[in-house]
mmCIF file of C-alpha atoms in Angstrom:
data_model
loop_
_atom_site.group_PDB
_atom_site.id
_atom_site.type_symbol
_atom_site.label_atom_id
_atom_site.label_comp_id
_atom_site.label_asym_id
_atom_site.label_seq_id
_atom_site.Cartn_x
_atom_site.Cartn_y
_atom_site.Cartn_z
ATOM 1 C CA MET A 1136 0.000 0.000 0.000
ATOM 2 C CA PRO A 1137 1.465 3.416 -0.917
ATOM 3 C CA ASP A 1138 2.814 5.447 1.990
ATOM 4 C CA ASP A 1139 0.457 8.357 1.333
ATOM 5 C CA VAL A 1140 -2.541 6.023 1.499
ATOM 6 C CA VAL A 1141 -1.329 4.530 4.784
ATOM 7 C CA ALA A 1142 -0.767 8.016 6.226
ATOM 8 C CA ALA A 1143 -4.212 9.188 5.149
ATOM 9 C CA ARG A 1144 -5.811 6.114 6.656
ATOM 10 C CA ALA A 1145 -3.877 6.620 9.898
ATOM 11 C CA ALA A 1146 -5.103 10.210 10.147
ATOM 12 C CA ALA A 1147 -8.686 9.100 9.606
ATOM 13 C CA GLU A 1148 -8.322 6.373 12.234
ATOM 14 C CA GLU A 1149 -7.003 8.844 14.785
ATOM 15 C CA ALA A 1150 -9.797 11.313 14.038
ATOM 16 C CA SER A 1151 -12.395 8.575 14.494
ATOM 17 C CA ALA A 1152 -10.955 7.387 17.810
ATOM 18 C CA PHE A 1153 -10.875 10.914 19.234
ATOM 19 C CA ALA A 1154 -14.308 11.888 17.907
ATOM 20 C CA HIS A 1155 -16.171 10.120 20.706
ATOM 21 C CA PRO A 1156 -17.169 12.271 23.678
ATOM 22 C CA PRO A 1157 -15.701 11.256 27.042
ATOM 23 C CA VAL A 1158 -17.847 8.864 29.052
ATOM 24 C CA GLY A 1159 -18.093 9.656 32.742
ATOM 25 C CA PRO A 1160 -17.432 6.892 35.261
ATOM 26 C CA ASP A 1161 -19.853 5.452 37.789
ATOM 27 C CA VAL A 1162 -17.409 5.919 40.657
ATOM 28 C CA THR A 1163 -14.029 7.628 41.063
ATOM 29 C CA ALA A 1164 -11.683 6.654 43.885
ATOM 30 C CA ALA A 1165 -8.308 8.053 44.929
ATOM 31 C CA TYR A 1166 -5.270 5.882 45.562
ATOM 32 C CA GLY A 1167 -3.080 8.825 46.659
ATOM 33 C CA ASP A 1168 -3.091 12.536 47.380
ATOM 34 C CA HIS A 1169 -2.057 13.869 43.952
ATOM 35 C CA PRO A 1170 -4.935 14.863 41.616
ATOM 36 C CA ASP A 1171 -3.715 12.325 39.059
ATOM 37 C CA GLN A 1172 -3.753 9.464 41.568
ATOM 38 C CA VAL A 1173 -7.308 8.344 40.833
ATOM 39 C CA ILE A 1174 -9.117 5.398 39.293
ATOM 40 C CA ASP A 1175 -12.428 5.660 37.436
ATOM 41 C CA PHE A 1176 -14.707 2.646 37.764
ATOM 42 C CA TYR A 1177 -17.355 1.525 35.283
ATOM 43 C CA VAL A 1178 -19.921 -1.041 36.302
ATOM 44 C CA PRO A 1179 -20.898 -3.716 33.772
ATOM 45 C CA ARG A 1180 -23.806 -2.573 31.631
ATOM 46 C CA VAL A 1181 -24.978 -6.083 30.741
ATOM 47 C CA GLN A 1182 -24.611 -9.585 32.073
ATOM 48 C CA ALA A 1183 -22.111 -11.506 29.963
ATOM 49 C CA GLY A 1184 -20.967 -15.007 30.716
ATOM 50 C CA PRO A 1185 -22.031 -16.979 33.789
ATOM 51 C CA GLY A 1186 -24.153 -15.255 36.402
ATOM 52 C CA GLY A 1187 -22.760 -13.777 39.591
ATOM 53 C CA SER A 1188 -19.472 -11.914 39.784
ATOM 54 C CA VAL A 1189 -17.796 -10.482 36.692
ATOM 55 C CA PRO A 1190 -14.174 -10.090 35.581
ATOM 56 C CA LEU A 1191 -12.310 -6.853 36.143
ATOM 57 C CA VAL A 1192 -10.441 -5.147 33.311
ATOM 58 C CA VAL A 1193 -7.800 -2.632 34.375
ATOM 59 C CA VAL A 1194 -7.151 -0.036 31.667
ATOM 60 C CA LEU A 1195 -3.937 1.989 31.400
ATOM 61 C CA HIS A 1196 -4.194 4.770 28.847
ATOM 62 C CA GLY A 1197 -1.540 5.795 26.354
ATOM 63 C CA GLY A 1198 -0.320 9.133 25.096
ATOM 64 C CA ALA A 1199 3.460 8.620 25.261
ATOM 65 C CA TRP A 1200 3.393 9.244 29.040
ATOM 66 C CA ARG A 1201 2.927 12.950 28.199
ATOM 67 C CA SER A 1202 0.866 15.376 30.261
ATOM 68 C CA PRO A 1203 -1.708 16.474 27.635
ATOM 69 C CA TYR A 1204 -2.955 12.908 27.191
ATOM 70 C CA ASP A 1205 -4.982 11.840 30.194
ATOM 71 C CA ARG A 1206 -7.483 9.052 30.786
ATOM 72 C CA ARG A 1207 -10.409 10.900 29.208
ATOM 73 C CA HIS A 1208 -9.495 9.878 25.668
ATOM 74 C CA ILE A 1209 -9.829 6.187 26.532
ATOM 75 C CA THR A 1210 -13.134 6.462 28.415
ATOM 76 C CA PRO A 1211 -15.193 5.441 25.338
ATOM 77 C CA PHE A 1212 -13.103 2.243 25.253
ATOM 78 C CA ALA A 1213 -13.705 1.700 28.978
ATOM 79 C CA ASP A 1214 -17.440 2.156 28.414
ATOM 80 C CA PHE A 1215 -17.263 -0.241 25.441
ATOM 81 C CA LEU A 1216 -15.813 -2.920 27.732
ATOM 82 C CA ALA A 1217 -18.456 -2.220 30.388
ATOM 83 C CA ARG A 1218 -21.118 -2.731 27.726
ATOM 84 C CA ARG A 1219 -19.499 -6.107 27.043
ATOM 85 C CA GLY A 1220 -20.180 -7.132 30.622
ATOM 86 C CA PHE A 1221 -16.876 -6.317 32.300
ATOM 87 C CA ALA A 1222 -16.226 -4.214 35.358
ATOM 88 C CA VAL A 1223 -13.600 -1.653 34.351
ATOM 89 C CA ALA A 1224 -10.984 0.315 36.278
ATOM 90 C CA ASN A 1225 -9.491 3.197 34.262
ATOM 91 C CA VAL A 1226 -6.266 4.255 35.987
ATOM 92 C CA GLU A 1227 -4.817 7.750 35.910
ATOM 93 C CA TYR A 1228 -1.169 8.347 36.744
ATOM 94 C CA ARG A 1229 1.367 11.158 36.725
ATOM 95 C CA ARG A 1230 2.838 11.851 33.329
ATOM 96 C CA GLY A 1231 5.459 14.279 32.059
ATOM 97 C CA ALA A 1232 5.672 17.822 33.349
ATOM 98 C CA ASP A 1233 3.609 20.448 31.571
ATOM 99 C CA GLY A 1234 5.358 22.468 28.896
ATOM 100 C CA PRO A 1235 7.749 21.616 26.067
ATOM 101 C CA ASP A 1236 11.023 19.753 26.328
ATOM 102 C CA ALA A 1237 14.409 21.479 26.187
ATOM 103 C CA GLU A 1238 14.174 21.851 22.403
ATOM 104 C CA GLY A 1239 10.623 23.155 22.636
ATOM 105 C CA ALA A 1240 9.364 20.292 20.500
ATOM 106 C CA SER A 1241 6.765 18.600 22.700
ATOM 107 C CA PRO A 1242 5.919 17.914 26.355
ATOM 108 C CA VAL A 1243 8.337 15.648 28.164
ATOM 109 C CA ALA A 1244 7.320 11.996 28.358
ATOM 110 C CA GLY A 1245 6.815 10.626 31.838
ATOM 111 C CA ARG A 1246 8.268 11.347 35.257
ATOM 112 C CA TRP A 1247 10.893 9.213 36.894
ATOM 113 C CA PRO A 1248 10.080 7.609 39.272
ATOM 114 C CA ASP A 1249 6.591 9.084 39.708
ATOM 115 C CA THR A 1250 4.924 7.385 36.748
ATOM 116 C CA PHE A 1251 6.068 3.975 37.999
ATOM 117 C CA ASP A 1252 5.271 4.864 41.622
ATOM 118 C CA ASP A 1253 1.694 5.609 40.616
ATOM 119 C CA VAL A 1254 1.037 2.502 38.556
ATOM 120 C CA ALA A 1255 2.443 0.307 41.324
ATOM 121 C CA ALA A 1256 0.416 2.133 43.987
ATOM 122 C CA ALA A 1257 -2.776 1.943 41.910
ATOM 123 C CA LEU A 1258 -2.451 -1.791 41.388
ATOM 124 C CA ASP A 1259 -1.669 -2.353 45.067
ATOM 125 C CA ALA A 1260 -4.691 -0.314 46.167
ATOM 126 C CA LEU A 1261 -7.030 -1.777 43.572
ATOM 127 C CA PRO A 1262 -8.465 -4.820 45.405
ATOM 128 C CA ALA A 1263 -9.731 -2.734 48.321
ATOM 129 C CA LEU A 1264 -11.033 0.029 46.048
ATOM 130 C CA VAL A 1265 -12.835 -2.476 43.827
ATOM 131 C CA ARG A 1266 -14.678 -4.000 46.789
ATOM 132 C CA GLU A 1267 -16.137 -0.583 47.556
ATOM 133 C CA ALA A 1268 -16.691 0.765 44.035
ATOM 134 C CA VAL A 1269 -17.782 -2.304 42.061
ATOM 135 C CA PRO A 1270 -18.635 -5.083 44.518
ATOM 136 C CA GLN A 1271 -19.757 -7.410 41.722
ATOM 137 C CA ALA A 1272 -16.230 -7.417 40.268
ATOM 138 C CA ASP A 1273 -14.067 -10.454 40.975
ATOM 139 C CA SER A 1274 -10.478 -9.279 41.511
ATOM 140 C CA ARG A 1275 -9.321 -12.887 41.083
ATOM 141 C CA ARG A 1276 -10.331 -12.557 37.417
ATOM 142 C CA THR A 1277 -8.385 -9.424 36.576
ATOM 143 C CA VAL A 1278 -7.015 -8.699 33.123
ATOM 144 C CA LEU A 1279 -4.623 -5.801 32.568
ATOM 145 C CA THR A 1280 -4.866 -3.946 29.295
ATOM 146 C CA GLY A 1281 -3.249 -0.779 28.025
ATOM 147 C CA HIS A 1282 -2.718 1.061 24.777
ATOM 148 C CA SER A 1283 0.627 2.295 23.454
ATOM 149 C CA ALA A 1284 2.476 3.778 26.461
ATOM 150 C CA GLY A 1285 -0.277 2.232 28.577
ATOM 151 C CA GLY A 1286 0.507 -1.111 26.964
ATOM 152 C CA HIS A 1287 4.051 -0.697 28.244
ATOM 153 C CA LEU A 1288 2.734 0.029 31.732
ATOM 154 C CA ALA A 1289 0.458 -3.031 31.652
ATOM 155 C CA LEU A 1290 3.362 -5.315 30.715
ATOM 156 C CA TRP A 1291 5.539 -3.661 33.351
ATOM 157 C CA ALA A 1292 2.916 -3.953 36.082
ATOM 158 C CA ALA A 1293 2.540 -7.666 35.387
ATOM 159 C CA ALA A 1294 6.317 -8.111 35.699
ATOM 160 C CA ARG A 1295 6.939 -6.411 39.041
ATOM 161 C CA HIS A 1296 7.871 -9.723 40.653
ATOM 162 C CA VAL A 1297 10.842 -10.076 38.283
ATOM 163 C CA LEU A 1298 12.165 -6.542 38.730
ATOM 164 C CA PRO A 1299 15.715 -6.212 40.087
ATOM 165 C CA ALA A 1300 15.887 -6.993 43.799
ATOM 166 C CA ASP A 1301 16.524 -3.358 44.733
ATOM 167 C CA ALA A 1302 13.561 -1.988 42.778
ATOM 168 C CA PRO A 1303 11.088 -0.203 45.073
ATOM 169 C CA TRP A 1304 8.160 -1.557 43.035
ATOM 170 C CA ARG A 1305 9.173 -5.214 43.223
ATOM 171 C CA THR A 1306 6.582 -7.610 44.663
ATOM 172 C CA GLY A 1307 7.187 -10.872 46.458
ATOM 173 C CA GLY A 1308 5.258 -12.936 43.923
ATOM 174 C CA SER A 1309 3.512 -12.649 40.603
ATOM 175 C CA ALA A 1310 0.359 -10.573 40.451
ATOM 176 C CA SER A 1311 -2.977 -12.321 40.773
ATOM 177 C CA LEU A 1312 -3.900 -11.816 37.129
ATOM 178 C CA ARG A 1313 -5.700 -13.812 34.494
ATOM 179 C CA GLY A 1314 -3.435 -12.119 31.984
ATOM 180 C CA VAL A 1315 -2.375 -9.062 30.037
ATOM 181 C CA VAL A 1316 -3.645 -7.809 26.687
ATOM 182 C CA ALA A 1317 -1.229 -5.116 25.527
ATOM 183 C CA LEU A 1318 -2.391 -2.985 22.600
ATOM 184 C CA ALA A 1319 0.354 -1.676 20.304
ATOM 185 C CA PRO A 1320 2.618 -1.466 23.354
ATOM 186 C CA ILE A 1321 5.938 0.323 23.600
ATOM 187 C CA ALA A 1322 7.259 -3.029 24.750
ATOM 188 C CA ASP A 1323 10.949 -2.943 23.816
ATOM 189 C CA PHE A 1324 12.804 0.274 24.608
ATOM 190 C CA GLU A 1325 15.853 -0.509 22.492
ATOM 191 C CA VAL A 1326 13.819 -1.051 19.329
ATOM 192 C CA ALA A 1327 11.519 1.873 20.167
ATOM 193 C CA GLY A 1328 14.570 4.099 20.484
ATOM 194 C CA LYS A 1329 15.994 3.008 17.150
ATOM 195 C CA LEU A 1330 12.646 3.762 15.500
ATOM 196 C CA ASP A 1331 12.253 7.076 17.393
ATOM 197 C CA VAL A 1332 8.824 5.998 18.604
ATOM 198 C CA CYS A 1333 6.820 9.011 19.800
ATOM 199 C CA GLY A 1334 9.830 11.286 19.466
ATOM 200 C CA GLY A 1335 12.080 9.306 21.773
ATOM 201 C CA ALA A 1336 9.477 9.046 24.511
ATOM 202 C CA ALA A 1337 10.953 5.922 26.126
ATOM 203 C CA GLY A 1338 14.251 7.686 26.695
ATOM 204 C CA GLN A 1339 12.493 10.686 28.195
ATOM 205 C CA LEU A 1340 10.486 8.423 30.487
ATOM 206 C CA LEU A 1341 13.703 7.187 32.070
ATOM 207 C CA GLY A 1342 14.728 10.737 32.877
ATOM 208 C CA ALA A 1343 17.971 11.443 31.043
ATOM 209 C CA GLU A 1344 20.018 10.017 28.192
ATOM 210 C CA GLU A 1345 22.972 9.221 30.438
ATOM 211 C CA LEU A 1346 20.669 7.265 32.806
ATOM 212 C CA PHE A 1347 18.895 5.259 30.100
ATOM 213 C CA GLU A 1348 20.952 2.069 30.332
ATOM 214 C CA GLU A 1349 21.105 2.255 34.135
ATOM 215 C CA ARG A 1350 17.347 2.550 34.509
ATOM 216 C CA ARG A 1351 16.249 0.351 31.634
ATOM 217 C CA PRO A 1352 16.415 -2.938 33.636
ATOM 218 C CA TYR A 1353 13.813 -1.426 35.971
ATOM 219 C CA ALA A 1354 11.445 -0.250 33.262
ATOM 220 C CA ASP A 1355 11.775 -2.101 29.951
ATOM 221 C CA PRO A 1356 9.323 -5.021 29.624
ATOM 222 C CA ALA A 1357 11.622 -6.767 27.135
ATOM 223 C CA LEU A 1358 14.150 -7.171 29.957
ATOM 224 C CA LEU A 1359 11.566 -8.415 32.478
ATOM 225 C CA LEU A 1360 10.972 -11.913 31.177
ATOM 226 C CA PRO A 1361 9.685 -14.523 31.706
ATOM 227 C CA THR A 1362 6.752 -13.309 33.799
ATOM 228 C CA GLY A 1363 4.664 -16.468 33.994
ATOM 229 C CA VAL A 1364 1.602 -14.325 33.246
ATOM 230 C CA ALA A 1365 -0.530 -15.122 30.182
ATOM 231 C CA THR A 1366 0.187 -12.304 27.738
ATOM 232 C CA THR A 1367 -1.206 -11.327 24.366
ATOM 233 C CA LEU A 1368 -0.136 -8.406 22.208
ATOM 234 C CA VAL A 1369 -2.585 -6.937 19.692
ATOM 235 C CA GLN A 1370 -0.924 -4.946 16.943
ATOM 236 C CA GLY A 1371 -2.012 -3.282 13.717
ATOM 237 C CA ARG A 1372 0.244 -4.072 10.783
ATOM 238 C CA THR A 1373 0.014 -0.510 9.443
ATOM 239 C CA ASP A 1374 0.660 1.212 12.785
ATOM 240 C CA LEU A 1375 2.807 4.299 12.121
ATOM 241 C CA VAL A 1376 2.973 5.389 15.774
ATOM 242 C CA VAL A 1377 4.317 2.200 17.375
ATOM 243 C CA PRO A 1378 5.387 -0.014 14.490
ATOM 244 C CA GLN A 1379 4.880 -3.761 14.429
ATOM 245 C CA ALA A 1380 8.623 -4.319 14.926
ATOM 246 C CA VAL A 1381 8.344 -3.208 18.565
ATOM 247 C CA ALA A 1382 5.778 -5.859 19.445
ATOM 248 C CA GLU A 1383 7.692 -8.480 17.497
ATOM 249 C CA ALA A 1384 10.866 -7.653 19.425
ATOM 250 C CA TYR A 1385 9.069 -8.244 22.724
ATOM 251 C CA ALA A 1386 7.595 -11.527 21.503
ATOM 252 C CA ASP A 1387 11.059 -12.632 20.357
ATOM 253 C CA ALA A 1388 12.567 -11.695 23.724
ATOM 254 C CA ALA A 1389 9.872 -13.699 25.483
ATOM 255 C CA ALA A 1390 10.557 -16.730 23.295
ATOM 256 C CA LYS A 1391 14.271 -16.523 24.098
ATOM 257 C CA ALA A 1392 13.329 -16.444 27.785
ATOM 258 C CA GLY A 1393 11.257 -19.585 27.350
ATOM 259 C CA GLU A 1394 7.848 -17.937 27.394
ATOM 260 C CA VAL A 1395 5.155 -17.990 24.724
ATOM 261 C CA VAL A 1396 3.496 -14.624 24.136
ATOM 262 C CA GLY A 1397 0.510 -14.321 21.842
ATOM 263 C CA LEU A 1398 0.831 -11.826 18.999
ATOM 264 C CA THR A 1399 -2.352 -10.963 17.140
ATOM 265 C CA LEU A 1400 -1.543 -8.958 14.004
ATOM 266 C CA LEU A 1401 -4.419 -7.121 12.321
ATOM 267 C CA GLU A 1402 -4.268 -6.379 8.611
ATOM 268 C CA ASP A 1403 -4.874 -2.821 7.410
ATOM 269 C CA VAL A 1404 -5.135 -1.550 10.986
ATOM 270 C CA GLY A 1405 -3.134 1.305 12.451
ATOM 271 C CA HIS A 1406 -2.613 2.574 15.980
ATOM 272 C CA PHE A 1407 -5.960 3.920 17.117
ATOM 273 C CA PRO A 1408 -8.667 1.441 15.968
ATOM 274 C CA LEU A 1409 -7.640 -0.811 18.864
ATOM 275 C CA ILE A 1410 -9.381 1.603 21.281
ATOM 276 C CA ASP A 1411 -12.077 2.943 18.927
ATOM 277 C CA PRO A 1412 -15.458 1.393 19.845
ATOM 278 C CA THR A 1413 -16.690 1.792 16.270
ATOM 279 C CA ALA A 1414 -13.771 -0.156 14.759
ATOM 280 C CA ASP A 1415 -13.738 -3.894 14.120
ATOM 281 C CA ALA A 1416 -10.290 -4.039 15.720
ATOM 282 C CA CYS A 1417 -11.774 -2.976 19.049
ATOM 283 C CA ALA A 1418 -14.096 -5.977 18.988
ATOM 284 C CA VAL A 1419 -11.041 -8.188 18.460
ATOM 285 C CA VAL A 1420 -9.459 -6.616 21.532
ATOM 286 C CA ALA A 1421 -12.575 -7.301 23.607
ATOM 287 C CA GLU A 1422 -12.537 -10.923 22.498
ATOM 288 C CA GLU A 1423 -8.863 -11.316 23.433
ATOM 289 C CA ILE A 1424 -9.674 -9.936 26.891
ATOM 290 C CA ALA A 1425 -12.704 -12.202 27.228
ATOM 291 C CA GLN A 1426 -10.655 -15.290 26.394
ATOM 292 C CA LEU A 1427 -8.424 -14.581 29.379
ATOM 293 C CA ALA A 1428 -11.068 -13.218 31.740
ATOM 294 C CA TRP A 1429 -13.898 -15.696 31.604
#
């Protein structure tokens, strides 16, 4: 397919995904004192699967860990999952500082260590918050999902038990998860850097160029394998934002570590249909989550 056609399609896909108005949550709960340390909960809109309790889907939004992109843009996706019968927890977290980077190009991606502090704290607080906010949700049937930078955070959160021993976020055992469905994730920082994904966002997330290699073992999912957690990546073949090569690099790293990671590649799909409720790709994502959750 000609490059100009792919670019035009990508622009249309992005416009479609961002055309949906935000969907307000049923309950919002704080897991810390900062305004960004909150989780929005969506109760299931229908009964799907066996009666009784329902699975919980934890959503981590993307946006290259940059301040302008908060959880609101993924609320239509959260509502879409709730209408599929899931309880949903849409996690906010601290992102990069407001304002452009040193070159004035774009906001800085992420905060070290705050972004990781928040995701770890949110996941640790989640079981108690879920019992209050969505009592019909079964935390034992939790699936983590995230898009783009949020896909990175989902993979990272599921791998906290294999972090270096001195990592403040390390847990004593693997998370009680049914699995992870990572959507076009920034899953391998070395490959993402070579491809300049999101303007070098992974490097910015780790704080400084000279600290990249030092901090990467604490943050790069491709170095945190095997996890022992069922994991599927969903990736559009024509994704111009986070190219297919990034997901493939993570899957290859997992295989070398002795772990099988699912990789669902979608033809003629770019970056944003994965979270666009009107796109067929979004239905594929919901099915991948359902296969792990139910």
